[in-house]
Coordinates of N, CA, C and O in Angstrom, one line a residue:
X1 N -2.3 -27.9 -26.1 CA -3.0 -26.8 -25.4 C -3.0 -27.0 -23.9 O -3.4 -28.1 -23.5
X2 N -2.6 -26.1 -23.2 CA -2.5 -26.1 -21.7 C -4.6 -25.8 -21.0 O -5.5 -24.9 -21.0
X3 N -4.4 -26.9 -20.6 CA -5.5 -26.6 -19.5 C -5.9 -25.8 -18.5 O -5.5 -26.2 -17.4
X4 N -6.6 -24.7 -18.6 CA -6.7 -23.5 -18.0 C -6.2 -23.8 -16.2 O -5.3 -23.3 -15.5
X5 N -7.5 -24.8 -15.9 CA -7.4 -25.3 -14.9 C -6.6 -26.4 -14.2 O -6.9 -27.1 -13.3
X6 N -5.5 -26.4 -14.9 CA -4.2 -27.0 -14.5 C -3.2 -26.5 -13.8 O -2.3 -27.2 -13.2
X7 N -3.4 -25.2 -13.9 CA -2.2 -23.8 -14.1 C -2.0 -24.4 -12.6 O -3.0 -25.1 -12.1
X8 N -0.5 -24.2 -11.5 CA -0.9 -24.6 -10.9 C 0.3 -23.1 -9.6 O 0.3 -22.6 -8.4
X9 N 0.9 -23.1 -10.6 CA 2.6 -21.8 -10.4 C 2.4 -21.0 -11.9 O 2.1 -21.3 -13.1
X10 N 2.7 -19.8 -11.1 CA 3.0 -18.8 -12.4 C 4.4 -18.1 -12.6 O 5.0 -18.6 -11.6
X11 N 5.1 -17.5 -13.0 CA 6.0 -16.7 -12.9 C 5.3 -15.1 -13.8 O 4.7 -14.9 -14.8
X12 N 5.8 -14.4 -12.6 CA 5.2 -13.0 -13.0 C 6.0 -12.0 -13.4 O 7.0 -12.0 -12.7
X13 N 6.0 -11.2 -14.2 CA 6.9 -9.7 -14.4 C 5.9 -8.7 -14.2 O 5.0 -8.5 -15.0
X14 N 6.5 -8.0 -12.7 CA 5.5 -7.5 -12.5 C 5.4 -5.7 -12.6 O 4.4 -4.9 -12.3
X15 N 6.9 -5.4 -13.2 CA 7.4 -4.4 -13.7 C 8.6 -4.9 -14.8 O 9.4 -5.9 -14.6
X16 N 8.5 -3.9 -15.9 CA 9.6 -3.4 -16.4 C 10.4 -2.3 -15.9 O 11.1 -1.9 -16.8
X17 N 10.5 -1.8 -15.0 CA 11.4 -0.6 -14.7 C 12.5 -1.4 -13.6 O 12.4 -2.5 -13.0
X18 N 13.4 -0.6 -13.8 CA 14.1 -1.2 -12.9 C 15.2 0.1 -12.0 O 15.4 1.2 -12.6
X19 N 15.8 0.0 -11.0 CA 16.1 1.5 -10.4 C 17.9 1.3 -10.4 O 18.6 2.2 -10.0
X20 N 18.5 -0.6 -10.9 CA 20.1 0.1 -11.3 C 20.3 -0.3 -12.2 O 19.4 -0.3 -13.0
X21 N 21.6 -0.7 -12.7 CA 22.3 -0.6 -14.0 C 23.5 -1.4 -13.8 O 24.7 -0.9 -13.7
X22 N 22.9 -3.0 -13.6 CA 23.9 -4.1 -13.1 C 24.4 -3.9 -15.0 O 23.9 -3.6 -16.1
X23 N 25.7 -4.3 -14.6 CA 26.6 -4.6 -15.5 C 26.2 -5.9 -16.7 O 26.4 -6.0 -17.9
X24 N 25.5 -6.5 -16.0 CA 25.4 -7.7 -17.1 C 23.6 -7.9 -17.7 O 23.2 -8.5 -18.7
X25 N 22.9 -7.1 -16.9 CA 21.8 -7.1 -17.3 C 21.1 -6.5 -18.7 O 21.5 -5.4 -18.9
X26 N 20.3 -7.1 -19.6 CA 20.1 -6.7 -21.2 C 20.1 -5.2 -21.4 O 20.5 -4.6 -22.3
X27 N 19.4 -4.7 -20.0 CA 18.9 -3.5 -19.7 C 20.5 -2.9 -20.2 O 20.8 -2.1 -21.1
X28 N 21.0 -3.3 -19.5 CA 22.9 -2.7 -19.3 C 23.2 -3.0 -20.8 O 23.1 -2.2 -21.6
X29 N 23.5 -4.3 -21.1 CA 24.6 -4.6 -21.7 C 23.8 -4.1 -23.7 O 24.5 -4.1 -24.8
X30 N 22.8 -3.8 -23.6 CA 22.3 -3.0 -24.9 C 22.6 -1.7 -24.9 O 22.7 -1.0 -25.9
X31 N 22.8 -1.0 -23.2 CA 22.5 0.7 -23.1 C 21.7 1.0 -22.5 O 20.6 0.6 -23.1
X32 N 21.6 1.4 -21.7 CA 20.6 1.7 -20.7 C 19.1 2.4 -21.0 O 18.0 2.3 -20.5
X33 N 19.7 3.1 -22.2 CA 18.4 3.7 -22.8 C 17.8 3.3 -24.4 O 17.1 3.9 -25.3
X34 N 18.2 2.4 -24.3 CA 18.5 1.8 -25.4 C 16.7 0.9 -25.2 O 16.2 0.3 -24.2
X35 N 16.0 1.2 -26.7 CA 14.4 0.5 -26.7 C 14.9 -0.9 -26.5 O 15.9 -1.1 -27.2
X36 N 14.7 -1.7 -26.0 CA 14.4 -3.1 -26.0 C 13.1 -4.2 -26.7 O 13.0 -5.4 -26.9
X37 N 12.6 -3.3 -26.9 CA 10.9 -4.1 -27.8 C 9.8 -4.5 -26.8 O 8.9 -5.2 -27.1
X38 N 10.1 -4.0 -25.6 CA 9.4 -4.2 -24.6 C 8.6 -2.8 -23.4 O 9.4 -2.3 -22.7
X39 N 7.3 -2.5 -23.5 CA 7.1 -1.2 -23.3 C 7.6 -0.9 -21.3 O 8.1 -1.7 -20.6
X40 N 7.4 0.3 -20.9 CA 8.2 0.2 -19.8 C 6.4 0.5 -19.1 O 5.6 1.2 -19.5
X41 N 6.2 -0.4 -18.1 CA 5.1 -0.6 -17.5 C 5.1 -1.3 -16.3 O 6.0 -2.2 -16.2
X42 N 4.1 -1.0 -15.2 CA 4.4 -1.5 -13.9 C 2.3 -2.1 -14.4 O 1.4 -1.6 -15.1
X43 N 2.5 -3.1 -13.5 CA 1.0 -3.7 -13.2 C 0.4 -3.0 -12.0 O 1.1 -2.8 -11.0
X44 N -0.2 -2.7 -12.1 CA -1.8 -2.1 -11.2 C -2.3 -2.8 -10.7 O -2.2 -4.0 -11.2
X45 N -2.8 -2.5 -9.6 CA -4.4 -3.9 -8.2 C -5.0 -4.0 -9.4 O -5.2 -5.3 -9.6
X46 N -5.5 -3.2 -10.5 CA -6.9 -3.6 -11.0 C -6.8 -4.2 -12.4 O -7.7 -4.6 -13.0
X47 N -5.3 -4.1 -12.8 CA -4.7 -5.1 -14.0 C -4.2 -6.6 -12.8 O -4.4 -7.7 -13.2
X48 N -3.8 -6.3 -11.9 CA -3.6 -7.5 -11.5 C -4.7 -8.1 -11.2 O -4.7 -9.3 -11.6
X49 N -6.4 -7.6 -10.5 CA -7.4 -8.2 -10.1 C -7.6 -8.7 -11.7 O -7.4 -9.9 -11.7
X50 N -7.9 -8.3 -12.8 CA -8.3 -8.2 -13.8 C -7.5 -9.7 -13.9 O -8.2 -10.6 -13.6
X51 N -6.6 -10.0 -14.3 CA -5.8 -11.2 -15.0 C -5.7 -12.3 -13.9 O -5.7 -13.4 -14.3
X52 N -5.7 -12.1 -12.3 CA -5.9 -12.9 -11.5 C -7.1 -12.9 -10.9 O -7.0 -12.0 -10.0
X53 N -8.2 -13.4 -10.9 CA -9.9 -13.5 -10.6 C -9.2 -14.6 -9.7 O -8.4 -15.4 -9.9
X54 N -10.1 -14.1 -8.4 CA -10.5 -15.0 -7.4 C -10.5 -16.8 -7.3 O -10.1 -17.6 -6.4
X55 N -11.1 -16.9 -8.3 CA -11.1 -18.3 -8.7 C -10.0 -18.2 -9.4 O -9.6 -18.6 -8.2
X56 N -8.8 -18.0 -10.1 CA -7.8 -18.7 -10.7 C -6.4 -18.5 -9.3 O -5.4 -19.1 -9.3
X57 N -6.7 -17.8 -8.6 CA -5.7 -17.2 -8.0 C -5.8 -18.9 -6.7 O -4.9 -19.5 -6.1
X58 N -7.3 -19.2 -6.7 CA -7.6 -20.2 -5.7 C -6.9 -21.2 -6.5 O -6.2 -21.8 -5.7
X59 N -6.8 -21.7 -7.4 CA -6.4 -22.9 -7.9 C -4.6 -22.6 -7.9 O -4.0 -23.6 -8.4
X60 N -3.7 -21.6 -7.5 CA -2.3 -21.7 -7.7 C -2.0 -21.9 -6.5 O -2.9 -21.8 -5.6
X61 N -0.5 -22.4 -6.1 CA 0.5 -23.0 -4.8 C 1.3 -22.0 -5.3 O 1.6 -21.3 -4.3
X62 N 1.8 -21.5 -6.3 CA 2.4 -20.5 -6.3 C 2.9 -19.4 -7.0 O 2.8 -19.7 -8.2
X63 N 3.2 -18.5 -6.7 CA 3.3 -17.1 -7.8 C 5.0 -17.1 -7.5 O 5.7 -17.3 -6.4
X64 N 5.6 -16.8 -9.0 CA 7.2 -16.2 -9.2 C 7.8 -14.9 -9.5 O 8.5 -14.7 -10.5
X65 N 7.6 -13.8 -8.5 CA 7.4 -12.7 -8.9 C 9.1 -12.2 -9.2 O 9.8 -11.7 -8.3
X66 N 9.7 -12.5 -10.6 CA 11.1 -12.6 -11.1 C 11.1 -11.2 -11.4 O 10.2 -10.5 -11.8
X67 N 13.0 -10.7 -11.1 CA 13.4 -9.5 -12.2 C 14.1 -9.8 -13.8 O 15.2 -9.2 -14.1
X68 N 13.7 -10.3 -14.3 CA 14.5 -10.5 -15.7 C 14.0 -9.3 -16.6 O 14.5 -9.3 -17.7
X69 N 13.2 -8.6 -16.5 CA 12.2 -7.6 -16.6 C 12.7 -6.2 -16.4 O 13.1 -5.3 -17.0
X70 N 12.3 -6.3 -15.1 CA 12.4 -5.2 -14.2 C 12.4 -5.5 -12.6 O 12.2 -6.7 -12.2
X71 N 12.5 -4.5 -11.7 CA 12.4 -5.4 -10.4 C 11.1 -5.1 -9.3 O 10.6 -4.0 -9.0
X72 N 10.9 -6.1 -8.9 CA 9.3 -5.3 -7.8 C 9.4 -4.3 -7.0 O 8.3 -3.9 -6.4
X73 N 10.7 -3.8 -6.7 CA 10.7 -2.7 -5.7 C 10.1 -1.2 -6.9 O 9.6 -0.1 -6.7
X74 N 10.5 -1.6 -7.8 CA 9.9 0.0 -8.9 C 8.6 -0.5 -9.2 O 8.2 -0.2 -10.3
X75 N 8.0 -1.0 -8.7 CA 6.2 -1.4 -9.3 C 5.1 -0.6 -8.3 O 4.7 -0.9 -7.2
X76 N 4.9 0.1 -8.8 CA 3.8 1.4 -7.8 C 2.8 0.4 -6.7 O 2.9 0.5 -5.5
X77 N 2.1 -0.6 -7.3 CA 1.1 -1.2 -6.8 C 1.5 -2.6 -6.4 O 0.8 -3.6 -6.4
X78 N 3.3 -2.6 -6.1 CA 3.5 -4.2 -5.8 C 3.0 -4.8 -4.4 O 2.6 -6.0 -4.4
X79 N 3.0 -3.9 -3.3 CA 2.9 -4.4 -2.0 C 1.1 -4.5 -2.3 O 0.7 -5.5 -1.8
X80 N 0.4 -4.0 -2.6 CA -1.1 -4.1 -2.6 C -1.7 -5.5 -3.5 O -2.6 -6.3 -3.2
X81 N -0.8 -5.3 -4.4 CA -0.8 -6.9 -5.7 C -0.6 -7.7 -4.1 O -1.6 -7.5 -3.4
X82 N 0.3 -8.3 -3.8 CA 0.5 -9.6 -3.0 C -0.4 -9.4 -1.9 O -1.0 -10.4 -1.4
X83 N -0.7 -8.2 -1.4 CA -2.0 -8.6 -0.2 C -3.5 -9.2 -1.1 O -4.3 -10.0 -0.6
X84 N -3.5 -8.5 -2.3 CA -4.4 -8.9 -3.3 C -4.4 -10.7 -3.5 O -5.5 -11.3 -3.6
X85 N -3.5 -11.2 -3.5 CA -3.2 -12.3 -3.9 C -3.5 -13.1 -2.6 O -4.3 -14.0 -2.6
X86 N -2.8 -12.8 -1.4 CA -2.9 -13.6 0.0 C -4.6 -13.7 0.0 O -5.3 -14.6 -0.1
X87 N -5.0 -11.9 0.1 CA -6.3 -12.4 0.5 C -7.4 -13.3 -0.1 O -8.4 -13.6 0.5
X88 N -6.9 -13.7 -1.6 CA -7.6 -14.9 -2.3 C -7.4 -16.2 -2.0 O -8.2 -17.2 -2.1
X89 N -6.4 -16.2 -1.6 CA -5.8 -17.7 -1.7 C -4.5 -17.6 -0.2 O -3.3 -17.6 -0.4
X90 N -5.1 -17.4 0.8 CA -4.0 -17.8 2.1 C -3.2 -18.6 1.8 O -2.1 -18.1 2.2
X91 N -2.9 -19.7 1.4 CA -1.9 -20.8 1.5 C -1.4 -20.8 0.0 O -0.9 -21.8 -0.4
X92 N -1.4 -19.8 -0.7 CA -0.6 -19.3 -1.3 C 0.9 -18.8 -1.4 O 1.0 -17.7 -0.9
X93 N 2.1 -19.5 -2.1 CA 3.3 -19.3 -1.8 C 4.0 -18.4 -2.5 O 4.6 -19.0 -3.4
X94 N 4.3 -16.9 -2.4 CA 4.9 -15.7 -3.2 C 6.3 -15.9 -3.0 O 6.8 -16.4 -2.0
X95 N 6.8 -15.6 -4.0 CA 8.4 -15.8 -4.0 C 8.6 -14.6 -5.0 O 8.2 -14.5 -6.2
X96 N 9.4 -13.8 -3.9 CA 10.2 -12.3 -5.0 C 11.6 -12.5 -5.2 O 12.3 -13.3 -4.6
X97 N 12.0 -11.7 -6.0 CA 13.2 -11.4 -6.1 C 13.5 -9.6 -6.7 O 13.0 -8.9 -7.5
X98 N 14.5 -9.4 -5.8 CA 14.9 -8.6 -5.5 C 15.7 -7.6 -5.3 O 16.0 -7.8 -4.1
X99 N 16.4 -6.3 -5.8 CA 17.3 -6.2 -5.2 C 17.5 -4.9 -4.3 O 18.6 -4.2 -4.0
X100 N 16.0 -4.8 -3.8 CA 15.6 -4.3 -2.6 C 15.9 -2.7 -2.1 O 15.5 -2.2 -1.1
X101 N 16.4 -2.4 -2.9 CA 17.3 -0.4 -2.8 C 16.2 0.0 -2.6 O 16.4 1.0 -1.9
X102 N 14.9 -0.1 -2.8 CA 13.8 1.1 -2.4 C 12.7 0.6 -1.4 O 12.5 -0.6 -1.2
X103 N 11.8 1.9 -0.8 CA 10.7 2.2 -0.4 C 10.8 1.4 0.8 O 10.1 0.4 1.1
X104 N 11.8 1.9 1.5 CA 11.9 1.7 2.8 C 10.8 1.3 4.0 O 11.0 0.7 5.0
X105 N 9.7 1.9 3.5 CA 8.5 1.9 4.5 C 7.8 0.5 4.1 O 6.9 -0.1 4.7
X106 N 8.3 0.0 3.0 CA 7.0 -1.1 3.0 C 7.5 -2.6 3.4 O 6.7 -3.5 3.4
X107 N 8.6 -2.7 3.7 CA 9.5 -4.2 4.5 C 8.7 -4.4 5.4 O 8.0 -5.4 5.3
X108 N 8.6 -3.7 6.6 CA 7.9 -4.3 7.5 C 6.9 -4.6 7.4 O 6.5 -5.5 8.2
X109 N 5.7 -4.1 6.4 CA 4.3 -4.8 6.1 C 4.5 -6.0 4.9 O 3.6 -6.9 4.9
X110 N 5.6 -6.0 4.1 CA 5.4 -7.2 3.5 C 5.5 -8.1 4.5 O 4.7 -8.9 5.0
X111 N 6.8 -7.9 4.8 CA 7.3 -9.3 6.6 C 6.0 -9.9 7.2 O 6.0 -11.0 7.7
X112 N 4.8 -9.2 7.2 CA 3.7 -9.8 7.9 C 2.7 -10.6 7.2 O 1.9 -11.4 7.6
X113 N 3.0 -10.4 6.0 CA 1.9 -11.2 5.5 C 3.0 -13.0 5.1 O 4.2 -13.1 4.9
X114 N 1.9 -14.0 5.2 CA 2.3 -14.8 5.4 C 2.9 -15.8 3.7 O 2.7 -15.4 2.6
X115 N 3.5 -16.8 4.0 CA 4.1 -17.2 2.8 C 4.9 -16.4 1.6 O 5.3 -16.8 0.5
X116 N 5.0 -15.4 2.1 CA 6.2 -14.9 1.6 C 7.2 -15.0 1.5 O 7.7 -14.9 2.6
X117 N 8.4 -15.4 0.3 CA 9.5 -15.6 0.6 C 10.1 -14.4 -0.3 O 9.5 -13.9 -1.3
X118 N 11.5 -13.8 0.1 CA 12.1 -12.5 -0.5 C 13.6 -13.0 -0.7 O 14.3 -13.3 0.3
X119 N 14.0 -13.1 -1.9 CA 15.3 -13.6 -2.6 C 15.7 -11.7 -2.4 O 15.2 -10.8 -3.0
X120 N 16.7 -11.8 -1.1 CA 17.4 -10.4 -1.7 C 18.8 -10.4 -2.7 O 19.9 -10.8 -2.2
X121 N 18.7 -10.3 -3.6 CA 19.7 -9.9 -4.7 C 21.0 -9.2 -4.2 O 21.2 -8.1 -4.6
X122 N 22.0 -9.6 -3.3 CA 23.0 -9.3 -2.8 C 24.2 -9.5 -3.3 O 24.5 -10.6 -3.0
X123 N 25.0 -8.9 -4.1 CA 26.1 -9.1 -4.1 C 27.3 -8.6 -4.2 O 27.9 -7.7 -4.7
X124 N 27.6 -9.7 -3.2 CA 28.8 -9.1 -2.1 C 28.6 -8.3 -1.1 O 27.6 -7.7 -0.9
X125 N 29.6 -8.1 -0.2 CA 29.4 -6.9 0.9 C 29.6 -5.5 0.0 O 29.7 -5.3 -1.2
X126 N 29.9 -4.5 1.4 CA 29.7 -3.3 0.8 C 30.5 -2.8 0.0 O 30.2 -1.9 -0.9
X127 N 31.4 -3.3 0.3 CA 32.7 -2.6 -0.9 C 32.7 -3.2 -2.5 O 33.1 -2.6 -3.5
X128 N 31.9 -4.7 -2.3 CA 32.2 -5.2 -3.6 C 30.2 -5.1 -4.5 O 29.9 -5.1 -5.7
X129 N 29.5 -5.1 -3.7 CA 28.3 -5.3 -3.9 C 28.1 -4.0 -4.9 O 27.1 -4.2 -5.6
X130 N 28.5 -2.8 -5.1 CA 28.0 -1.9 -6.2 C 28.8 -2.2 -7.4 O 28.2 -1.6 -8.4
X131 N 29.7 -2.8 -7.7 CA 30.4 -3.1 -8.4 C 29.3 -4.6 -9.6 O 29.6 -4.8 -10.8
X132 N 28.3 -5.3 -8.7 CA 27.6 -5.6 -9.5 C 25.9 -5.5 -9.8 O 25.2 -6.0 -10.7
X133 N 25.6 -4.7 -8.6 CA 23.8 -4.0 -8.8 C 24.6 -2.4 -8.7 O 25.0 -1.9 -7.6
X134 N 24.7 -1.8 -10.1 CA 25.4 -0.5 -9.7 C 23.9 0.5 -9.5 O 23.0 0.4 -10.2
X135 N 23.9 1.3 -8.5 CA 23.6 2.2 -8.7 C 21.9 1.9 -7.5 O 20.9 2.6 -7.5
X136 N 22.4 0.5 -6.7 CA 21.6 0.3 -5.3 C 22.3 0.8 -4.4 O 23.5 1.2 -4.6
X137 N 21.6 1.0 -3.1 CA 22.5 1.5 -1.7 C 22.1 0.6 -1.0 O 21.0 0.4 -0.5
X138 N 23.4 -0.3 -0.9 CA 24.2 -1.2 -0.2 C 23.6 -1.3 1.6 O 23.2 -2.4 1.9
X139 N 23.6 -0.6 2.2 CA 23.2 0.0 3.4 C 21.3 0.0 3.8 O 20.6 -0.4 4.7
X140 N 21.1 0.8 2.7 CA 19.4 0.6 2.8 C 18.8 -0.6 2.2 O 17.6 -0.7 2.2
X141 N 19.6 -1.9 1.3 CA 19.2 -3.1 1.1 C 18.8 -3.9 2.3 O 17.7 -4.5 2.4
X142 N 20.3 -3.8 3.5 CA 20.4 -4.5 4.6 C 19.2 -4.2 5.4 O 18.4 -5.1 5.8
X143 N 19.1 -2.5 5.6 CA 18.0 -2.2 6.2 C 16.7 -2.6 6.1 O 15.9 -2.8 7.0
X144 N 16.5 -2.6 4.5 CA 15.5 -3.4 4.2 C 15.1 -4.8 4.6 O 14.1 -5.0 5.2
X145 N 15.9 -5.6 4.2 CA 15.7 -6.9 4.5 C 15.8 -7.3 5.9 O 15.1 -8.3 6.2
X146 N 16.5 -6.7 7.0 CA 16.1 -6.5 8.2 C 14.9 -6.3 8.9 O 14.6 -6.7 10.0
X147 N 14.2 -5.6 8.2 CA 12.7 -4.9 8.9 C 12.0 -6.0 8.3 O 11.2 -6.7 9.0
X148 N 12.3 -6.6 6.7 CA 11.1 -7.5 7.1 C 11.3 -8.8 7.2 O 10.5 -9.6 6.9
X149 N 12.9 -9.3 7.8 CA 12.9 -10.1 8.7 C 12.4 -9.7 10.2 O 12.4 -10.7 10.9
X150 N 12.3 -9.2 10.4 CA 12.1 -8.7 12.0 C 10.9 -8.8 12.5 O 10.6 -9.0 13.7
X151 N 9.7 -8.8 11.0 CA 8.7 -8.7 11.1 C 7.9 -10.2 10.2 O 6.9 -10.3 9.5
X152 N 9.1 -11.1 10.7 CA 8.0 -12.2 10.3 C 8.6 -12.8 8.8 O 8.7 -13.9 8.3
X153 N 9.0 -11.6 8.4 CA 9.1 -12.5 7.0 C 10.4 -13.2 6.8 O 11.2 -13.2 7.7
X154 N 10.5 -13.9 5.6 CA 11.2 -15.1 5.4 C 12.1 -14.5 3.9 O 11.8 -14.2 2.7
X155 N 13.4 -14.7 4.8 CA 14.6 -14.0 3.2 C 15.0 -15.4 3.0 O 14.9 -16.4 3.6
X156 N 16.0 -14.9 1.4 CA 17.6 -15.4 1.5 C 18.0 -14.4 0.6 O 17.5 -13.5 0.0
X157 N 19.4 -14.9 0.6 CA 20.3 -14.0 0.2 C 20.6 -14.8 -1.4 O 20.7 -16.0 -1.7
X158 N 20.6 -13.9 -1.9 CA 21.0 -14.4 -3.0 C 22.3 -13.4 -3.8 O 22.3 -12.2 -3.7
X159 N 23.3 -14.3 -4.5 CA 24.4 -13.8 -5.3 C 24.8 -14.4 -6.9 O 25.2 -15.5 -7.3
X160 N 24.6 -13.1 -7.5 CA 24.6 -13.8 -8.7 C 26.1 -13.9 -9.2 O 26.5 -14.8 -9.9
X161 N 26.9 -13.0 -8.9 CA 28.4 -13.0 -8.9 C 29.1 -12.6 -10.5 O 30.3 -12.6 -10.6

């Protein structure tokens, strides 16, 4: 039995939705519409306060906010979840992953909050990069990840190929 108070990293899925239709992903490679056994759901501030209390959030170094799921850019309440989380625990280390096609307005306020790191999901440049996240814009990724490098925050690039 794991000791509550051990926990020390989590890995989070913080949505099931997801906004392309990469070629290799379960989402893809079953059918896009195809049930999976898994319901389609984004977490909430008040499901996330709910499952992360102040006190447990103080005892983690770090949160894994993964797409194997879905990705955080489709999660209604993702940017409010991680200020939720900084404001518990400042020296807290968030690590997303991403492949960044939406909601242009919110890069530059993630960029500011601190210990953030943002895996953008890139692959390839423009010509070859829809060919494996189909159905992102290539153009507003960059954009994205620009504003909130610009603004403090901390990328990399990532390629799954």
């Amino acid at each position: 039995m794991i000791d509550y108070s051990s926990i020390r990293s989590v890995h989070l899925e913080i949505s099931t939705r997801c906004n392309a239709s990469c070629p290799l992903c379960p989402r893809n490679l079953a059918g896009y519409d195809t049930d999976l056994g898994y319901p389609v759901h984004d977490m909430r501030l008040e499901e996330a306060q709910k499952i992360f209390s102040p006190q447990f959030l103080k005892q983690l170094d770090k949160i894994l906010i993964n797409g194997n799921f879905g990705d955080f850019v489709t999660a209604k309440d993702g940017l409010k979840i991680i200020q939720y989380f900084v404001e518990q625990n400042p020296k807290i280390e968030i690590e997303i992953s991403t492949n960044a096609s939406a909601k242009p307005n919110m890069w530059s306020e993630l960029g500011k909050i601190p210990n953030v790191f943002v895996g953008f999901d890139i692959d390839g440049l423009k010509d070859t990069h829809i060919l494996y996240r189909r159905y992102t814009d290539w153009d507003l990724i960059i954009s994205n990840a620009k504003k909130f490098i610009a603004a403090g925050g901390r990328a990399k690039w990532r390629m799954i190929q």
